[in-house]
Amino acid sequence: MKKNNVQKMVMTSLCVAIGLVLPQLLHSVPQAGSILLPMHIPVLLCGLLCGWAWGLGCGVLTPLLSSLILGMPPAPYLPGMLVELATYALIAGLLYRTFKLNIYVALLCAMLAGRVAYGLLQTVMFLAGGSAYSFQIFFTGLFVKGLPGIAIQIVLIPLLVLALEKAGVSQKPKLA
Protein backbone atom coordinates (compact mmCIF):
# COMPACT_ATOMS: atom_id res chain seq x y z
CA MET A 1 0.00 0.00 0.00
CA LYS A 2 1.29 3.44 -0.88
CA LYS A 3 2.38 5.80 1.89
CA ASN A 4 -0.24 8.33 0.74
CA ASN A 5 -3.05 5.75 1.13
CA VAL A 6 -1.82 4.79 4.59
CA GLN A 7 -1.83 8.46 5.59
CA LYS A 8 -5.36 8.87 4.24
CA MET A 9 -6.52 5.73 6.04
CA VAL A 10 -5.06 6.97 9.33
CA MET A 11 -6.55 10.46 8.84
CA THR A 12 -9.94 8.97 7.98
CA SER A 13 -9.84 6.74 11.05
CA LEU A 14 -8.90 9.71 13.20
CA CYS A 15 -11.79 11.75 11.76
CA VAL A 16 -14.24 8.90 12.45
CA ALA A 17 -12.94 8.66 16.03
CA ILE A 18 -13.28 12.43 16.54
CA GLY A 19 -16.76 12.21 15.04
CA LEU A 20 -17.66 9.67 17.73
CA VAL A 21 -16.06 11.48 20.68
CA LEU A 22 -16.79 15.15 20.00
CA PRO A 23 -20.60 14.86 20.08
CA GLN A 24 -20.40 12.85 23.30
CA LEU A 25 -18.44 15.64 24.94
CA LEU A 26 -21.27 18.06 24.14
CA HIS A 27 -24.25 15.84 25.01
CA SER A 28 -24.44 17.14 28.56
CA VAL A 29 -25.54 20.48 27.07
CA PRO A 30 -29.18 20.33 25.93
CA GLN A 31 -29.58 20.50 22.12
CA ALA A 32 -25.82 21.07 21.64
CA GLY A 33 -25.63 18.44 18.91
CA SER A 34 -28.28 20.02 16.72
CA ILE A 35 -27.00 23.55 17.36
CA LEU A 36 -23.20 23.10 17.24
CA LEU A 37 -23.17 20.18 14.73
CA PRO A 38 -20.03 18.54 16.16
CA MET A 39 -20.13 15.43 13.97
CA HIS A 40 -20.03 17.55 10.82
CA ILE A 41 -16.58 19.00 11.49
CA PRO A 42 -14.46 15.81 11.24
CA VAL A 43 -16.47 14.52 8.28
CA LEU A 44 -15.98 17.74 6.31
CA LEU A 45 -12.30 17.77 7.31
CA CYS A 46 -11.87 14.24 6.03
CA GLY A 47 -13.38 15.06 2.65
CA LEU A 48 -11.23 18.16 2.30
CA LEU A 49 -7.99 16.50 3.49
CA CYS A 50 -8.31 12.99 2.05
CA GLY A 51 -10.57 13.38 -0.97
CA TRP A 52 -14.06 12.28 -1.87
CA ALA A 53 -13.65 8.50 -1.56
CA TRP A 54 -12.12 8.51 1.93
CA GLY A 55 -14.45 11.30 2.96
CA LEU A 56 -17.47 9.35 1.75
CA GLY A 57 -16.37 6.40 3.89
CA CYS A 58 -16.00 8.70 6.89
CA GLY A 59 -19.39 10.28 6.20
CA VAL A 60 -21.07 6.87 6.19
CA LEU A 61 -19.13 5.24 9.02
CA THR A 62 -19.25 8.07 11.55
CA PRO A 63 -23.03 8.34 12.05
CA LEU A 64 -23.51 4.59 11.57
CA LEU A 65 -20.95 3.60 14.21
CA SER A 66 -22.12 6.36 16.53
CA SER A 67 -25.70 5.14 16.28
CA LEU A 68 -24.76 1.48 16.76
CA ILE A 69 -22.26 2.00 19.59
CA LEU A 70 -23.49 5.12 21.37
CA GLY A 71 -27.16 5.33 20.37
CA MET A 72 -26.73 8.79 18.81
CA PRO A 73 -28.15 9.65 16.40
CA PRO A 74 -31.26 7.64 17.29
CA ALA A 75 -32.40 5.21 14.58
CA PRO A 76 -35.12 7.48 13.11
CA TYR A 77 -32.54 10.24 12.49
CA LEU A 78 -29.79 7.95 11.20
CA PRO A 79 -30.77 7.80 7.49
CA GLY A 80 -30.95 11.58 7.20
CA MET A 81 -27.66 12.17 9.01
CA LEU A 82 -25.95 9.42 7.05
CA VAL A 83 -27.02 10.94 3.72
CA GLU A 84 -26.18 14.47 4.89
CA LEU A 85 -22.70 13.64 6.18
CA ALA A 86 -21.83 11.38 3.25
CA THR A 87 -22.86 14.16 0.87
CA TYR A 88 -20.77 16.71 2.80
CA ALA A 89 -17.59 14.70 2.49
CA LEU A 90 -18.23 13.58 -1.08
CA ILE A 91 -18.87 17.10 -2.39
CA ALA A 92 -16.10 18.70 -0.29
CA GLY A 93 -13.56 16.16 -1.52
CA LEU A 94 -14.65 16.42 -5.15
CA LEU A 95 -14.66 20.20 -5.25
CA TYR A 96 -11.47 20.80 -3.27
CA ARG A 97 -9.27 17.82 -4.14
CA THR A 98 -10.50 16.79 -7.60
CA PHE A 99 -11.69 20.07 -9.15
CA LYS A 100 -9.29 22.18 -7.05
CA LEU A 101 -11.77 24.89 -6.13
CA ASN A 102 -11.14 27.41 -3.37
CA ILE A 103 -11.55 25.84 0.08
CA TYR A 104 -14.37 28.22 1.05
CA VAL A 105 -16.29 27.55 -2.16
CA ALA A 106 -15.86 23.79 -1.71
CA LEU A 107 -16.89 23.95 1.94
CA LEU A 108 -19.98 26.12 1.38
CA CYS A 109 -21.14 24.05 -1.60
CA ALA A 110 -20.68 20.83 0.39
CA MET A 111 -22.58 22.23 3.37
CA LEU A 112 -25.44 23.34 1.15
CA ALA A 113 -25.52 20.07 -0.83
CA GLY A 114 -25.57 17.99 2.37
CA ARG A 115 -28.47 19.94 3.78
CA VAL A 116 -30.41 19.70 0.51
CA ALA A 117 -29.78 15.94 0.37
CA TYR A 118 -31.04 15.64 3.96
CA GLY A 119 -34.12 17.72 3.16
CA LEU A 120 -34.93 15.66 0.07
CA LEU A 121 -34.60 12.39 1.98
CA GLN A 122 -36.78 13.69 4.81
CA THR A 123 -39.40 14.86 2.32
CA VAL A 124 -39.53 11.43 0.66
CA MET A 125 -39.64 9.62 4.02
CA PHE A 126 -42.38 11.85 5.44
CA LEU A 127 -44.46 11.72 2.26
CA ALA A 128 -44.22 7.93 2.28
CA GLY A 129 -45.39 7.97 5.91
CA GLY A 130 -48.30 10.27 5.14
CA SER A 131 -46.93 13.30 7.01
CA ALA A 132 -46.35 16.78 5.71
CA TYR A 133 -42.76 17.95 5.71
CA SER A 134 -42.81 21.61 4.85
CA PHE A 135 -40.06 23.87 3.60
CA GLN A 136 -40.43 25.86 6.83
CA ILE A 137 -39.66 22.76 8.95
CA PHE A 138 -36.70 21.92 6.71
CA PHE A 139 -35.30 25.47 6.73
CA THR A 140 -35.73 25.95 10.47
CA GLY A 141 -34.29 22.56 11.38
CA LEU A 142 -31.28 22.58 9.12
CA PHE A 143 -30.33 26.21 8.76
CA VAL A 144 -31.71 28.43 11.51
CA LYS A 145 -31.18 26.10 14.47
CA GLY A 146 -27.71 25.12 13.27
CA LEU A 147 -26.44 28.66 12.58
CA PRO A 148 -23.88 28.57 15.43
CA GLY A 149 -22.50 25.26 14.14
CA ILE A 150 -22.47 26.54 10.56
CA ALA A 151 -20.50 29.62 11.65
CA ILE A 152 -18.04 27.43 13.56
CA GLN A 153 -17.55 25.24 10.49
CA ILE A 154 -16.97 28.18 8.14
CA VAL A 155 -14.31 29.64 10.45
CA LEU A 156 -12.66 26.54 11.92
CA ILE A 157 -12.51 24.04 9.07
CA PRO A 158 -10.53 26.13 6.53
CA LEU A 159 -8.10 27.14 9.29
CA LEU A 160 -7.56 23.49 10.26
CA VAL A 161 -7.17 22.32 6.65
CA LEU A 162 -4.68 25.07 5.81
CA ALA A 163 -2.71 24.44 9.02
CA LEU A 164 -2.56 20.69 8.36
CA GLU A 165 -1.47 21.29 4.76
CA LYS A 166 1.22 23.71 5.93
CA ALA A 167 2.40 21.14 8.49
CA GLY A 168 2.67 18.51 5.75
CA VAL A 169 -0.06 16.26 7.12
CA SER A 170 -1.96 16.68 3.85
CA GLN A 171 -0.90 18.00 0.47
CA LYS A 172 -2.53 21.14 -0.85
CA PRO A 173 -4.29 20.41 -4.18
CA LYS A 174 -2.19 21.67 -7.07
CA LEU A 175 -3.81 23.46 -9.99
CA ALA A 176 -3.48 21.55 -13.25
Coordinates of C-alpha atoms in Angstrom, one line a residue:
M1 CA 0.0 0.0 0.0
K2 CA 1.3 3.4 -0.9
K3 CA 2.4 5.8 1.9
N4 CA -0.2 8.3 0.7
N5 CA -3.0 5.7 1.1
V6 CA -1.8 4.8 4.6
Q7 CA -1.8 8.5 5.6
K8 CA -5.4 8.9 4.2
M9 CA -6.5 5.7 6.0
V10 CA -5.1 7.0 9.3
M11 CA -6.5 10.5 8.8
T12 CA -9.9 9.0 8.0
S13 CA -9.8 6.7 11.0
L14 CA -8.9 9.7 13.2
C15 CA -11.8 11.8 11.8
V16 CA -14.2 8.9 12.5
A17 CA -12.9 8.7 16.0
I18 CA -13.3 12.4 16.5
G19 CA -16.8 12.2 15.0
L20 CA -17.7 9.7 17.7
V21 CA -16.1 11.5 20.7
L22 CA -16.8 15.2 20.0
P23 CA -20.6 14.9 20.1
Q24 CA -20.4 12.9 23.3
L25 CA -18.4 15.6 24.9
L26 CA -21.3 18.1 24.1
H27 CA -24.3 15.8 25.0
S28 CA -24.4 17.1 28.6
V29 CA -25.5 20.5 27.1
P30 CA -29.2 20.3 25.9
Q31 CA -29.6 20.5 22.1
A32 CA -25.8 21.1 21.6
G33 CA -25.6 18.4 18.9
S34 CA -28.3 20.0 16.7
I35 CA -27.0 23.5 17.4
L36 CA -23.2 23.1 17.2
L37 CA -23.2 20.2 14.7
P38 CA -20.0 18.5 16.2
M39 CA -20.1 15.4 14.0
H40 CA -20.0 17.5 10.8
I41 CA -16.6 19.0 11.5
P42 CA -14.5 15.8 11.2
V43 CA -16.5 14.5 8.3
L44 CA -16.0 17.7 6.3
L45 CA -12.3 17.8 7.3
C46 CA -11.9 14.2 6.0
G47 CA -13.4 15.1 2.6
L48 CA -11.2 18.2 2.3
L49 CA -8.0 16.5 3.5
C50 CA -8.3 13.0 2.1
G51 CA -10.6 13.4 -1.0
W52 CA -14.1 12.3 -1.9
A53 CA -13.6 8.5 -1.6
W54 CA -12.1 8.5 1.9
G55 CA -14.5 11.3 3.0
L56 CA -17.5 9.3 1.8
G57 CA -16.4 6.4 3.9
C58 CA -16.0 8.7 6.9
G59 CA -19.4 10.3 6.2
V60 CA -21.1 6.9 6.2
L61 CA -19.1 5.2 9.0
T62 CA -19.2 8.1 11.5
P63 CA -23.0 8.3 12.1
L64 CA -23.5 4.6 11.6
L65 CA -21.0 3.6 14.2
S66 CA -22.1 6.4 16.5
S67 CA -25.7 5.1 16.3
L68 CA -24.8 1.5 16.8
I69 CA -22.3 2.0 19.6
L70 CA -23.5 5.1 21.4
G71 CA -27.2 5.3 20.4
M72 CA -26.7 8.8 18.8
P73 CA -28.2 9.7 16.4
P74 CA -31.3 7.6 17.3
A75 CA -32.4 5.2 14.6
P76 CA -35.1 7.5 13.1
Y77 CA -32.5 10.2 12.5
L78 CA -29.8 8.0 11.2
P79 CA -30.8 7.8 7.5
G80 CA -30.9 11.6 7.2
M81 CA -27.7 12.2 9.0
L82 CA -26.0 9.4 7.0
V83 CA -27.0 10.9 3.7
E84 CA -26.2 14.5 4.9
L85 CA -22.7 13.6 6.2
A86 CA -21.8 11.4 3.3
T87 CA -22.9 14.2 0.9
Y88 CA -20.8 16.7 2.8
A89 CA -17.6 14.7 2.5
L90 CA -18.2 13.6 -1.1
I91 CA -18.9 17.1 -2.4
A92 CA -16.1 18.7 -0.3
G93 CA -13.6 16.2 -1.5
L94 CA -14.7 16.4 -5.1
L95 CA -14.7 20.2 -5.3
Y96 CA -11.5 20.8 -3.3
R97 CA -9.3 17.8 -4.1
T98 CA -10.5 16.8 -7.6
F99 CA -11.7 20.1 -9.2
K100 CA -9.3 22.2 -7.1
L101 CA -11.8 24.9 -6.1
N102 CA -11.1 27.4 -3.4
I103 CA -11.6 25.8 0.1
Y104 CA -14.4 28.2 1.0
V105 CA -16.3 27.5 -2.2
A106 CA -15.9 23.8 -1.7
L107 CA -16.9 23.9 1.9
L108 CA -20.0 26.1 1.4
C109 CA -21.1 24.0 -1.6
A110 CA -20.7 20.8 0.4
M111 CA -22.6 22.2 3.4
L112 CA -25.4 23.3 1.1
A113 CA -25.5 20.1 -0.8
G114 CA -25.6 18.0 2.4
R115 CA -28.5 19.9 3.8
V116 CA -30.4 19.7 0.5
A117 CA -29.8 15.9 0.4
Y118 CA -31.0 15.6 4.0
G119 CA -34.1 17.7 3.2
L120 CA -34.9 15.7 0.1
L121 CA -34.6 12.4 2.0
Q122 CA -36.8 13.7 4.8
T123 CA -39.4 14.9 2.3
V124 CA -39.5 11.4 0.7
M125 CA -39.6 9.6 4.0
F126 CA -42.4 11.9 5.4
L127 CA -44.5 11.7 2.3
A128 CA -44.2 7.9 2.3
G129 CA -45.4 8.0 5.9
G130 CA -48.3 10.3 5.1
S131 CA -46.9 13.3 7.0
A132 CA -46.4 16.8 5.7
Y133 CA -42.8 18.0 5.7
S134 CA -42.8 21.6 4.8
F135 CA -40.1 23.9 3.6
Q136 CA -40.4 25.9 6.8
I137 CA -39.7 22.8 8.9
F138 CA -36.7 21.9 6.7
F139 CA -35.3 25.5 6.7
T140 CA -35.7 26.0 10.5
G141 CA -34.3 22.6 11.4
L142 CA -31.3 22.6 9.1
F143 CA -30.3 26.2 8.8
V144 CA -31.7 28.4 11.5
K145 CA -31.2 26.1 14.5
G146 CA -27.7 25.1 13.3
L147 CA -26.4 28.7 12.6
P148 CA -23.9 28.6 15.4
G149 CA -22.5 25.3 14.1
I150 CA -22.5 26.5 10.6
A151 CA -20.5 29.6 11.6
I152 CA -18.0 27.4 13.6
Q153 CA -17.5 25.2 10.5
I154 CA -17.0 28.2 8.1
V155 CA -14.3 29.6 10.4
L156 CA -12.7 26.5 11.9
I157 CA -12.5 24.0 9.1
P158 CA -10.5 26.1 6.5
L159 CA -8.1 27.1 9.3
L160 CA -7.6 23.5 10.3
V161 CA -7.2 22.3 6.7
L162 CA -4.7 25.1 5.8
A163 CA -2.7 24.4 9.0
L164 CA -2.6 20.7 8.4
E165 CA -1.5 21.3 4.8
K166 CA 1.2 23.7 5.9
A167 CA 2.4 21.1 8.5
G168 CA 2.7 18.5 5.8
V169 CA -0.1 16.3 7.1
S170 CA -2.0 16.7 3.9
Q171 CA -0.9 18.0 0.5
K172 CA -2.5 21.1 -0.9
P173 CA -4.3 20.4 -4.2
K174 CA -2.2 21.7 -7.1
L175 CA -3.8 23.5 -10.0
A176 CA -3.5 21.5 -13.2

